[in-house]
């Protein structure tokens, strides 16, 4: 059985959040840091505690749901911590048996592989990232909660405990980035308007009654040292029950995306202009804005289906391995989890599964942006994923699937799929054509000449177990 008191809360259950601060830091005094960390470990929220928090939230919702006068949320906050390879190096901790080449080289070195734009300085690739991510980041505190007040108070506690800004400081802040769930009926939707967080891997032995959908995965797909971790036998003992945390700051050009969708709206009999645009957008993502999958409802949105956990993930692209009438090969959710496209050919997709725990950042669209159809303020997704291998998980999905015009390869795929229109990157080269946008004529393509999701920074981290924090990393 999994030791839920030993695993950091965000990994398996997701820290509940309306807002979340990522506090990126550099370690400036190793002994001081390790001493401060010893006292801080009890503050770190485990899976066991996170499950209790979730119960309390559910109970509160039930009690306040019937015209009660209670506020809609209860004050709750959770802190997790994770380290980069540079952080372990600074601490003098040998992390070679973490094995993962992406982690060990760091995300900045990996940016070209991921397709990010950048320039060459001699033969060194320098990504077009924001300044904080060009510095050496040693670690991150992930602070999630119900409101800015509770989260900010916790950030202050972190700064006190690690003596930030004083002569005995053990860390210094590089940058803190705040994410916020979107307001009103956009709660849970990302900035293009699509419901997110519908499909995450169910974990055998942890998720008690997984709804129908992709097969549940062994715990080692997320956790090192557990069954399903490909490098299980080669790890050092302290690595068990930890997980790699991928962080990416992805900006989204929303008015430009909307304009592209509107310009290319499908003109089919019986569809209004808005319905034609919604259908085109749904074919880029693979789900309608409501969350309903187009594999199950290809021509019209179905909010009831979207809300039904027994149906909204229960599809496999089975009927359409060789064609893309229902869902384009390149649609974002088909690229990032091809289901039967690979499983029917005998390939397992278990080791490609990642647990996504991102949050939105930046303001809602302003009237000026809507009028000018131009992004004036920064907004997007603070992408977070957990996995036991970045090479098999996040890096593979981005590089070999999303950025690969020829994937997925049906046995006899009649058309070249094209890049993932949402996240596919191709550096400074054009992104090329995507097929399958029109359900009636799958060979029809659209030119993905613009890019609406722009990576501006990130890092690879390792989120250790509580035991590792206490016995190996702290003094
Ligand atoms: Fe994606 N989007 O709004 O289009 N994503 N994603 N993602 N994504 C998903 O099924 C989006 C990004 C995955 O199990 C949904 O929960 C946006 C990266 C995976 O069927 C929507 C951005 C990577 C899945 C979006 C972004 C992934 C998934 C449907 C960037 C990995 C689950 C909701 C700004 C490299 C697939 C859902 C499955 C779903 C969007 C980023 C991966 C709406 C806007 C970088 C594995």
Short mmCIF file of C-alpha atoms and ligand atoms in Angstrom, two decimals:
data_model
loop_
_atom_site.label_atom_id
_atom_site.label_comp_id
_atom_site.label_asym_id
_atom_site.label_seq_id
_atom_site.Cartn_x
_atom_site.Cartn_y
_atom_site.Cartn_z
CA UNK A 1 0.00 0.00 0.00
CA UNK A 2 1.14 3.55 -0.64
CA UNK A 3 2.33 5.52 2.39
CA UNK A 4 0.15 8.60 1.95
CA UNK A 5 1.89 10.37 4.84
CA UNK A 6 5.20 10.13 2.99
CA UNK A 7 4.11 11.63 -0.35
CA UNK A 8 3.73 15.36 -1.03
CA UNK A 9 0.08 16.29 -1.49
CA UNK A 10 0.11 17.83 -4.95
CA UNK A 11 1.42 14.67 -6.61
CA UNK A 12 -1.50 12.28 -6.13
CA UNK A 13 -4.43 14.44 -5.10
CA UNK A 14 -3.64 17.95 -6.28
CA UNK A 15 -3.56 20.64 -3.59
CA UNK A 16 -7.03 22.25 -3.62
CA UNK A 17 -6.71 25.76 -5.01
CA UNK A 18 -8.36 28.94 -6.15
CA UNK A 19 -4.96 30.59 -6.28
CA UNK A 20 -1.40 29.31 -6.25
CA UNK A 21 2.01 30.94 -5.85
CA UNK A 22 5.16 29.37 -7.27
CA UNK A 23 8.08 30.78 -5.25
CA UNK A 24 11.32 30.07 -7.12
CA UNK A 25 14.46 30.38 -5.00
CA UNK A 26 18.20 30.11 -4.93
CA UNK A 27 19.97 28.51 -1.96
CA UNK A 28 22.49 31.00 -0.62
CA UNK A 29 23.63 29.23 2.57
CA UNK A 30 23.68 25.43 2.41
CA UNK A 31 23.99 24.66 6.12
CA UNK A 32 21.47 27.34 7.01
CA UNK A 33 19.03 26.00 4.44
CA UNK A 34 19.32 22.42 5.62
CA UNK A 35 18.81 23.53 9.22
CA UNK A 36 15.80 25.73 8.36
CA UNK A 37 14.31 22.92 6.29
CA UNK A 38 14.38 20.55 9.26
CA UNK A 39 11.96 22.79 11.11
CA UNK A 40 9.89 23.41 8.00
CA UNK A 41 9.18 19.80 7.02
CA UNK A 42 6.10 19.53 9.30
CA UNK A 43 4.54 22.45 7.40
CA UNK A 44 4.64 20.52 4.10
CA UNK A 45 1.29 19.06 3.15
CA UNK A 46 1.10 15.32 2.46
CA UNK A 47 -1.39 13.33 0.39
CA UNK A 48 -3.05 12.12 3.62
CA UNK A 49 -3.63 15.72 4.77
CA UNK A 50 -4.74 16.84 1.32
CA UNK A 51 -7.41 14.14 1.26
CA UNK A 52 -8.69 15.45 4.62
CA UNK A 53 -8.77 18.99 3.21
CA UNK A 54 -10.79 17.76 0.25
CA UNK A 55 -13.27 16.04 2.58
CA UNK A 56 -13.66 19.28 4.56
CA UNK A 57 -14.30 21.22 1.34
CA UNK A 58 -16.91 18.71 0.18
CA UNK A 59 -18.63 18.79 3.55
CA UNK A 60 -18.67 22.59 3.52
CA UNK A 61 -20.10 22.63 0.00
CA UNK A 62 -22.93 20.33 1.03
CA UNK A 63 -23.74 22.40 4.10
CA UNK A 64 -23.59 25.76 2.38
CA UNK A 65 -25.30 24.57 -0.79
CA UNK A 66 -28.91 24.89 0.39
CA UNK A 67 -29.30 28.63 0.70
CA UNK A 68 -27.05 28.71 3.76
CA UNK A 69 -25.17 31.84 4.71
CA UNK A 70 -21.73 30.34 4.83
CA UNK A 71 -19.01 31.71 2.57
CA UNK A 72 -18.40 29.62 -0.55
CA UNK A 73 -14.94 28.43 0.54
CA UNK A 74 -13.12 27.62 3.75
CA UNK A 75 -9.62 28.98 4.45
CA UNK A 76 -7.20 26.24 3.44
CA UNK A 77 -3.64 26.35 2.24
CA UNK A 78 -0.96 23.80 1.42
CA UNK A 79 2.78 24.02 0.76
CA UNK A 80 4.96 21.61 -1.23
CA UNK A 81 8.65 21.88 -2.10
CA UNK A 82 10.75 20.61 -5.01
CA UNK A 83 14.38 20.90 -6.12
CA UNK A 84 16.14 21.24 -9.47
CA UNK A 85 19.29 19.33 -10.35
CA UNK A 86 21.23 22.56 -9.71
CA UNK A 87 19.62 22.67 -6.27
CA UNK A 88 20.79 19.15 -5.40
CA UNK A 89 24.26 20.00 -6.74
CA UNK A 90 24.36 23.11 -4.53
CA UNK A 91 23.31 21.01 -1.51
CA UNK A 92 26.01 18.45 -2.27
CA UNK A 93 23.42 15.70 -2.73
CA UNK A 94 24.25 13.07 -5.33
CA UNK A 95 21.18 12.78 -7.57
CA UNK A 96 22.69 10.77 -10.44
CA UNK A 97 20.40 7.81 -9.68
CA UNK A 98 17.42 9.97 -10.49
CA UNK A 99 18.66 8.90 -13.94
CA UNK A 100 16.37 11.15 -15.95
CA UNK A 101 18.51 12.94 -18.55
CA UNK A 102 16.03 15.79 -18.97
CA UNK A 103 16.05 16.46 -15.21
CA UNK A 104 19.82 16.17 -14.93
CA UNK A 105 20.47 18.64 -17.74
CA UNK A 106 17.72 21.08 -16.69
CA UNK A 107 14.94 22.58 -18.78
CA UNK A 108 16.98 25.49 -20.17
CA UNK A 109 19.31 22.98 -21.84
CA UNK A 110 16.24 21.12 -23.06
CA UNK A 111 14.44 24.13 -24.55
CA UNK A 112 15.63 23.50 -28.10
CA UNK A 113 14.50 19.87 -27.89
CA UNK A 114 11.08 21.11 -26.78
CA UNK A 115 10.84 23.32 -29.87
CA UNK A 116 11.03 26.66 -28.03
CA UNK A 117 12.17 29.68 -30.01
CA UNK A 118 15.63 31.05 -29.31
CA UNK A 119 18.92 32.25 -30.73
CA UNK A 120 22.34 30.70 -31.11
CA UNK A 121 25.20 32.19 -29.12
CA UNK A 122 28.14 30.47 -30.78
CA UNK A 123 26.90 26.88 -30.69
CA UNK A 124 24.90 27.44 -27.51
CA UNK A 125 21.12 27.73 -27.82
CA UNK A 126 19.61 30.53 -25.76
CA UNK A 127 15.80 30.27 -25.51
CA UNK A 128 13.55 33.34 -25.76
CA UNK A 129 12.62 33.09 -22.11
CA UNK A 130 11.93 35.67 -19.44
CA UNK A 131 14.92 36.74 -17.32
CA UNK A 132 14.13 34.79 -14.09
CA UNK A 133 14.24 31.47 -15.93
CA UNK A 134 17.63 32.29 -17.41
CA UNK A 135 19.04 32.27 -13.87
CA UNK A 136 19.96 29.15 -11.93
CA UNK A 137 16.88 28.10 -9.98
CA UNK A 138 17.52 25.71 -7.07
CA UNK A 139 14.02 25.00 -5.93
CA UNK A 140 10.38 26.00 -5.78
CA UNK A 141 7.78 26.29 -3.07
CA UNK A 142 4.32 25.49 -4.39
CA UNK A 143 1.74 27.29 -2.22
CA UNK A 144 -1.90 26.62 -3.07
CA UNK A 145 -5.00 27.87 -1.26
CA UNK A 146 -8.47 29.35 -1.26
CA UNK A 147 -7.49 33.04 -1.34
CA UNK A 148 -4.60 35.45 -1.75
CA UNK A 149 -4.80 36.25 1.97
CA UNK A 150 -4.16 32.68 3.13
CA UNK A 151 -1.56 31.99 0.44
CA UNK A 152 0.32 35.26 1.03
CA UNK A 153 0.40 34.54 4.76
CA UNK A 154 2.01 31.17 4.04
CA UNK A 155 4.55 32.77 1.71
CA UNK A 156 5.43 35.16 4.54
CA UNK A 157 5.91 32.19 6.84
CA UNK A 158 8.31 30.63 4.30
CA UNK A 159 10.28 33.88 4.11
CA UNK A 160 10.45 34.06 7.93
CA UNK A 161 11.56 30.46 8.35
CA UNK A 162 14.28 30.77 5.69
CA UNK A 163 15.13 34.29 6.92
CA UNK A 164 14.76 35.85 3.48
CA UNK A 165 16.16 39.38 3.27
CA UNK A 166 18.12 39.13 6.55
CA UNK A 167 21.88 38.67 7.06
CA UNK A 168 21.31 34.99 7.98
CA UNK A 169 19.08 34.23 4.97
CA UNK A 170 19.46 30.71 3.60
CA UNK A 171 17.58 31.35 0.35
CA UNK A 172 16.90 34.31 -1.88
CA UNK A 173 13.82 34.75 -4.01
CA UNK A 174 14.32 34.62 -7.77
CA UNK A 175 10.72 35.26 -8.70
CA UNK A 176 7.27 34.35 -7.46
CA UNK A 177 4.51 33.79 -9.97
CA UNK A 178 0.85 33.82 -9.02
CA UNK A 179 -1.80 31.74 -10.75
CA UNK A 180 -5.54 32.18 -10.34
CA UNK A 181 -8.51 30.06 -11.26
CA UNK A 182 -10.68 32.08 -13.67
CA UNK A 183 -13.78 33.86 -12.31
CA UNK A 184 -17.47 32.95 -12.49
CA UNK A 185 -18.57 30.37 -15.02
CA UNK A 186 -15.01 30.15 -16.37
CA UNK A 187 -13.89 28.42 -13.16
CA UNK A 188 -11.88 25.38 -14.30
CA UNK A 189 -11.58 26.66 -17.87
CA UNK A 190 -8.26 27.72 -19.37
CA UNK A 191 -7.92 31.10 -21.11
CA UNK A 192 -9.06 29.94 -24.58
CA UNK A 193 -12.30 28.94 -22.81
CA UNK A 194 -12.02 25.12 -22.74
CA UNK A 195 -12.70 23.15 -19.58
CA UNK A 196 -9.43 21.68 -18.30
CA UNK A 197 -8.63 19.02 -15.75
CA UNK A 198 -11.13 16.48 -17.09
CA UNK A 199 -8.71 13.64 -17.83
CA UNK A 200 -5.92 12.68 -15.45
CA UNK A 201 -4.59 9.18 -14.88
CA UNK A 202 -6.40 7.10 -12.25
CA UNK A 203 -3.88 5.35 -10.00
CA UNK A 204 -4.24 1.71 -9.09
CA UNK A 205 -4.48 1.29 -5.32
CA UNK A 206 -5.19 4.98 -4.76
CA UNK A 207 -8.24 5.99 -6.81
CA UNK A 208 -10.94 3.76 -5.40
CA UNK A 209 -13.62 3.83 -8.11
CA UNK A 210 -12.03 5.14 -11.28
CA UNK A 211 -14.65 6.23 -13.86
CA UNK A 212 -14.63 4.52 -17.27
CA UNK A 213 -11.91 5.86 -19.54
CA UNK A 214 -8.22 5.25 -20.19
CA UNK A 215 -6.83 2.32 -18.17
CA UNK A 216 -5.68 3.17 -14.62
CA UNK A 217 -1.91 3.24 -14.21
CA UNK A 218 0.44 1.64 -11.70
CA UNK A 219 1.61 4.06 -8.97
CA UNK A 220 5.17 3.93 -10.32
CA UNK A 221 4.09 5.92 -13.37
CA UNK A 222 4.00 8.92 -11.05
CA UNK A 223 6.11 7.81 -8.07
CA UNK A 224 9.72 6.66 -8.07
CA UNK A 225 10.48 3.32 -6.47
CA UNK A 226 6.92 2.03 -6.89
CA UNK A 227 5.63 -0.69 -9.19
CA UNK A 228 5.61 0.77 -12.70
CA UNK A 229 8.72 2.98 -12.25
CA UNK A 230 10.99 1.87 -15.09
CA UNK A 231 14.14 2.58 -13.10
CA UNK A 232 12.78 1.19 -9.83
CA UNK A 233 15.74 -1.07 -9.07
CA UNK A 234 18.42 1.48 -9.84
CA UNK A 235 17.25 4.24 -7.50
CA UNK A 236 18.83 5.30 -4.22
CA UNK A 237 16.44 4.57 -1.32
CA UNK A 238 15.78 8.27 -0.57
CA UNK A 239 14.28 8.73 -4.05
CA UNK A 240 11.30 6.46 -3.38
CA UNK A 241 7.88 8.13 -3.22
CA UNK A 242 9.17 11.29 -4.93
CA UNK A 243 8.04 12.52 -8.34
CA UNK A 244 9.41 14.78 -11.06
CA UNK A 245 7.61 18.12 -11.30
CA UNK A 246 7.70 19.85 -14.70
CA UNK A 247 6.95 23.57 -14.59
CA UNK A 248 6.37 25.63 -17.76
CA UNK A 249 5.12 29.19 -18.05
CA UNK A 250 3.02 29.15 -21.22
CA UNK A 251 1.61 32.46 -22.47
CA UNK A 252 -1.60 32.32 -24.49
CA UNK A 253 -2.53 34.83 -27.19
CA UNK A 254 -6.27 34.63 -26.71
CA UNK A 255 -7.68 37.34 -29.08
CA UNK A 256 -5.43 36.09 -31.87
CA UNK A 257 -6.56 32.49 -31.27
CA UNK A 258 -10.22 33.58 -31.27
CA UNK A 259 -9.68 35.44 -34.53
CA UNK A 260 -8.08 32.36 -36.14
CA UNK A 261 -10.97 30.17 -35.02
CA UNK A 262 -13.52 32.66 -36.28
CA UNK A 263 -11.82 33.16 -39.66
CA UNK A 264 -11.63 29.41 -40.23
CA UNK A 265 -15.09 28.59 -38.87
CA UNK A 266 -16.71 25.64 -40.58
CA UNK A 267 -19.49 26.50 -42.97
CA UNK A 268 -21.68 23.43 -42.85
CA UNK A 269 -25.39 23.18 -43.58
CA UNK A 270 -27.47 23.97 -40.51
CA UNK A 271 -24.66 25.58 -38.49
CA UNK A 272 -24.76 29.23 -37.50
CA UNK A 273 -21.54 31.25 -37.75
CA UNK A 274 -20.99 30.80 -34.00
CA UNK A 275 -21.65 27.05 -34.15
CA UNK A 276 -19.25 26.77 -37.08
CA UNK A 277 -16.55 28.56 -35.10
CA UNK A 278 -17.21 26.47 -31.97
CA UNK A 279 -16.95 23.29 -34.04
CA UNK A 280 -13.66 24.37 -35.61
CA UNK A 281 -12.24 25.22 -32.17
CA UNK A 282 -13.45 21.91 -30.75
CA UNK A 283 -11.60 20.11 -33.55
CA UNK A 284 -8.34 21.82 -32.57
CA UNK A 285 -8.69 20.70 -28.96
CA UNK A 286 -10.68 17.44 -29.27
CA UNK A 287 -13.22 18.66 -26.71
CA UNK A 288 -15.88 21.37 -26.78
CA UNK A 289 -15.51 24.33 -24.45
CA UNK A 290 -17.87 22.51 -22.06
CA UNK A 291 -15.42 19.58 -21.89
CA UNK A 292 -17.55 17.18 -23.97
CA UNK A 293 -15.28 15.03 -26.19
CA UNK A 294 -15.87 15.34 -29.95
CA UNK A 295 -15.18 11.62 -30.33
CA UNK A 296 -18.59 11.11 -28.67
CA UNK A 297 -20.41 14.22 -29.88
CA UNK A 298 -18.77 15.33 -33.11
CA UNK A 299 -21.16 17.98 -34.43
CA UNK A 300 -22.83 19.63 -31.44
CA UNK A 301 -21.77 20.42 -27.92
CA UNK A 302 -23.43 18.37 -25.18
CA UNK A 303 -22.99 20.00 -21.75
CA UNK A 304 -24.81 17.14 -20.02
CA UNK A 305 -22.30 14.65 -21.37
CA UNK A 306 -19.51 17.03 -20.34
CA UNK A 307 -20.78 17.02 -16.74
CA UNK A 308 -21.13 13.25 -16.51
CA UNK A 309 -17.91 11.70 -15.14
CA UNK A 310 -19.11 8.26 -16.23
CA UNK A 311 -19.17 9.36 -19.87
CA UNK A 312 -16.91 12.38 -20.39
CA UNK A 313 -13.69 10.39 -20.57
CA UNK A 314 -15.07 7.12 -21.87
CA UNK A 315 -13.83 7.15 -25.45
CA UNK A 316 -10.79 5.70 -27.20
CA UNK A 317 -10.79 6.93 -30.82
CA UNK A 318 -11.43 3.24 -31.55
CA UNK A 319 -13.73 3.69 -34.49
CA UNK A 320 -11.32 5.91 -36.29
CA UNK A 321 -7.82 4.57 -36.23
CA UNK A 322 -7.44 5.14 -39.90
CA UNK A 323 -9.49 8.25 -40.29
CA UNK A 324 -10.30 11.49 -38.62
CA UNK A 325 -13.93 12.17 -39.22
CA UNK A 326 -14.83 12.26 -35.55
CA UNK A 327 -11.60 13.72 -34.15
CA UNK A 328 -8.57 15.07 -36.02
CA UNK A 329 -5.36 13.06 -35.52
CA UNK A 330 -3.65 16.30 -34.43
CA UNK A 331 -6.35 17.49 -31.99
CA UNK A 332 -4.64 18.40 -28.72
CA UNK A 333 -6.14 15.60 -26.62
CA UNK A 334 -5.54 12.96 -29.32
CA UNK A 335 -1.89 14.04 -29.71
CA UNK A 336 -1.26 14.02 -25.98
CA UNK A 337 -3.12 10.78 -25.23
CA UNK A 338 -3.62 8.80 -28.46
CA UNK A 339 -5.50 5.97 -26.72
CA UNK A 340 -6.44 3.30 -29.34
CA UNK A 341 -4.17 4.87 -31.96
CA UNK A 342 -1.33 3.13 -30.14
CA UNK A 343 -3.06 0.59 -27.91
CA UNK A 344 -4.77 -1.14 -30.86
CA UNK A 345 -1.36 -1.57 -32.44
CA UNK A 346 -0.12 -3.30 -29.30
CA UNK A 347 1.78 -0.35 -27.80
CA UNK A 348 1.25 0.53 -24.14
CA UNK A 349 0.70 4.20 -23.32
CA UNK A 350 1.01 3.69 -19.56
CA UNK A 351 4.49 5.22 -19.30
CA UNK A 352 3.36 8.31 -21.23
CA UNK A 353 0.73 9.29 -18.69
CA UNK A 354 1.29 12.43 -16.65
CA UNK A 355 -0.71 14.02 -13.81
CA UNK A 356 -1.49 17.61 -14.78
CA UNK A 357 -1.83 20.16 -11.97
CA UNK A 358 -1.61 23.54 -13.72
CA UNK A 359 -3.41 26.81 -13.06
CA UNK A 360 -4.19 29.91 -15.11
CA UNK A 361 -2.34 33.21 -14.73
CA UNK A 362 -3.03 36.74 -15.86
CA UNK A 363 -6.16 38.88 -16.13
CA UNK A 364 -9.35 38.30 -18.10
CA UNK A 365 -9.46 39.78 -21.61
CA UNK A 366 -9.94 43.55 -21.58
CA UNK A 367 -12.29 45.45 -23.82
CA UNK A 368 -9.32 47.02 -25.64
CA UNK A 369 -7.92 43.57 -26.40
CA UNK A 370 -11.27 42.39 -27.73
CA UNK A 371 -11.64 45.49 -29.90
CA UNK A 372 -8.08 45.42 -31.25
CA UNK A 373 -8.03 41.60 -31.49
CA UNK A 374 -4.59 41.78 -30.01
CA UNK A 375 -2.97 40.56 -26.77
CA UNK A 376 -1.92 43.52 -24.65
CA UNK A 377 -1.58 41.80 -21.24
CA UNK A 378 0.25 38.57 -20.40
CA UNK A 379 -1.93 35.56 -19.56
CA UNK A 380 -1.82 31.81 -19.94
CA UNK A 381 -1.15 28.55 -18.17
CA UNK A 382 1.30 27.75 -15.40
CA UNK A 383 1.68 24.18 -16.62
CA UNK A 384 2.61 21.59 -13.98
CA UNK A 385 2.89 17.86 -14.47
CA UNK A 386 4.08 14.98 -12.29
CA UNK A 387 5.62 11.75 -13.62
CA UNK A 388 8.33 9.22 -12.68
CA UNK A 389 10.21 10.01 -15.89
CA UNK A 390 10.30 13.36 -17.67
CA UNK A 391 11.92 11.66 -20.66
CA UNK A 392 9.02 9.21 -21.01
CA UNK A 393 6.33 11.68 -19.92
CA UNK A 394 6.33 15.43 -20.54
CA UNK A 395 9.38 15.57 -22.82
CA UNK A 396 8.18 12.71 -25.01
CA UNK A 397 4.66 14.10 -25.34
CA UNK A 398 5.94 17.54 -26.33
CA UNK A 399 8.79 16.46 -28.60
CA UNK A 400 7.68 13.22 -30.23
CA UNK A 401 3.93 13.69 -30.33
CA UNK A 402 2.89 17.38 -30.21
CA UNK A 403 5.82 18.66 -32.30
CA UNK A 404 5.77 15.72 -34.73
CA UNK A 405 3.62 16.31 -37.83
CA UNK A 406 3.54 12.58 -38.64
CA UNK A 407 2.07 11.39 -35.34
CA UNK A 408 -0.20 9.49 -34.73
CA UNK A 409 0.50 6.95 -37.39
CA UNK A 410 -2.66 4.98 -38.04
CA UNK A 411 -1.94 1.71 -39.84
CA UNK A 412 -2.71 3.51 -43.04
CA UNK A 413 -3.16 7.13 -42.05
CA UNK A 414 -4.38 8.71 -45.25
CA UNK A 415 -3.42 12.24 -44.31
CA UNK A 416 -0.44 13.74 -42.52
CA UNK A 417 -1.82 14.86 -39.14
CA UNK A 418 0.30 17.99 -38.63
CA UNK A 419 1.47 19.54 -35.36
CA UNK A 420 -0.69 19.83 -32.26
CA UNK A 421 -2.35 23.18 -33.06
CA UNK A 422 -2.49 24.17 -29.37
CA UNK A 423 0.96 23.32 -28.00
CA UNK A 424 2.99 22.15 -31.02
CA UNK A 425 6.27 24.08 -31.34
CA UNK A 426 8.75 24.16 -34.20
CA UNK A 427 11.35 26.72 -33.11
CA UNK A 428 11.72 29.33 -35.85
CA UNK A 429 10.46 27.04 -38.62
CA UNK A 430 6.84 27.34 -39.79
CA UNK A 431 4.43 25.00 -38.02
CA UNK A 432 2.95 23.80 -41.31
CA UNK A 433 -0.44 22.32 -42.10
CA UNK A 434 -2.94 20.48 -39.90
CA UNK A 435 -5.40 18.10 -41.54
CA UNK A 436 -8.77 16.86 -40.34
CA UNK A 437 -10.25 20.22 -39.47
CA UNK A 438 -13.34 19.58 -41.59
CA UNK A 439 -15.17 16.37 -40.58
CA UNK A 440 -16.65 15.91 -44.05
CA UNK A 441 -13.40 16.34 -45.98
CA UNK A 442 -10.58 15.11 -43.70
CA UNK A 443 -7.90 15.96 -46.27
CA UNK A 444 -8.70 19.66 -45.97
CA UNK A 445 -5.90 21.42 -44.12
CA UNK A 446 -5.38 24.68 -42.29
CA UNK A 447 -2.08 26.54 -42.07
CA UNK A 448 -0.88 26.83 -38.45
CA UNK A 449 1.22 29.81 -39.30
CA UNK A 450 0.63 31.56 -36.02
CA UNK A 451 1.35 30.12 -32.60
CA UNK A 452 -0.95 30.94 -29.70
CA UNK A 453 0.84 29.16 -26.85
CA UNK A 454 4.28 30.62 -26.22
CA UNK A 455 6.70 29.06 -23.68
CA UNK A 456 8.57 31.79 -21.77
CA UNK A 457 10.33 29.74 -19.12
CA UNK A 458 10.33 26.75 -16.85
CA UNK A 459 12.41 24.22 -14.99
CA UNK A 460 12.45 20.53 -14.12
CA UNK A 461 12.18 19.71 -10.41
CA UNK A 462 12.03 16.68 -8.14
CA UNK A 463 9.43 16.65 -5.39
CA UNK A 464 10.92 14.34 -2.70
CA UNK A 465 9.15 12.22 -0.11
CA UNK A 466 8.73 13.55 3.43
CA UNK A 467 11.26 10.97 4.64
CA UNK A 468 13.83 12.16 2.07
CA UNK A 469 13.24 15.77 3.09
CA UNK A 470 13.73 14.91 6.75
CA UNK A 471 16.57 12.40 6.57
CA UNK A 472 18.54 13.22 3.43
CA UNK A 473 17.96 16.84 2.49
CA UNK A 474 17.50 18.52 5.90
CA UNK A 475 20.20 18.44 8.55
FE1 LIG B 1 -3.29 20.20 -22.52
N1 LIG B 1 -6.42 23.50 -24.07
O1 LIG B 1 -7.12 24.35 -23.59
O2 LIG B 1 -6.46 23.27 -25.27
N2 LIG B 1 -5.33 20.31 -22.51
N3 LIG B 1 -3.18 22.20 -22.76
N4 LIG B 1 -1.24 20.08 -22.36
N5 LIG B 1 -3.39 18.21 -22.15
C1 LIG B 1 -6.18 19.27 -22.24
O3 LIG B 1 -8.82 16.35 -20.86
C2 LIG B 1 -4.20 23.07 -23.07
C3 LIG B 1 -0.38 21.12 -22.40
C4 LIG B 1 -2.31 17.33 -22.03
O4 LIG B 1 -6.11 12.36 -21.09
C5 LIG B 1 -7.54 19.73 -22.37
O5 LIG B 1 -8.49 17.38 -18.96
C6 LIG B 1 -3.66 24.41 -23.18
C7 LIG B 1 0.98 20.65 -22.39
C8 LIG B 1 -2.80 16.00 -21.71
O6 LIG B 1 -7.26 12.76 -22.90
C9 LIG B 1 -7.48 21.05 -22.70
C10 LIG B 1 -2.30 24.32 -22.93
C11 LIG B 1 0.90 19.27 -22.34
C12 LIG B 1 -4.18 16.10 -21.64
C13 LIG B 1 -6.09 21.43 -22.83
C14 LIG B 1 -2.01 22.93 -22.69
C15 LIG B 1 -0.50 18.94 -22.30
C16 LIG B 1 -4.52 17.49 -21.92
C17 LIG B 1 -8.79 18.88 -22.19
C18 LIG B 1 -1.26 25.37 -22.92
C19 LIG B 1 2.00 18.24 -22.30
C20 LIG B 1 -5.15 14.98 -21.31
C21 LIG B 1 -9.17 18.71 -20.76
C22 LIG B 1 -1.48 26.64 -22.69
C23 LIG B 1 3.14 18.35 -22.96
C24 LIG B 1 -5.38 14.10 -22.50
C25 LIG B 1 -8.80 17.37 -20.16
C26 LIG B 1 -6.33 12.97 -22.15
C27 LIG B 1 -5.82 17.97 -21.94
C28 LIG B 1 -5.56 22.67 -23.26
C29 LIG B 1 -0.75 22.45 -22.42
C30 LIG B 1 -0.99 17.65 -22.19
C31 LIG B 1 -8.73 21.90 -22.91
C32 LIG B 1 -4.39 25.69 -23.53
C33 LIG B 1 2.24 21.51 -22.44
C34 LIG B 1 -1.94 14.77 -21.47
#
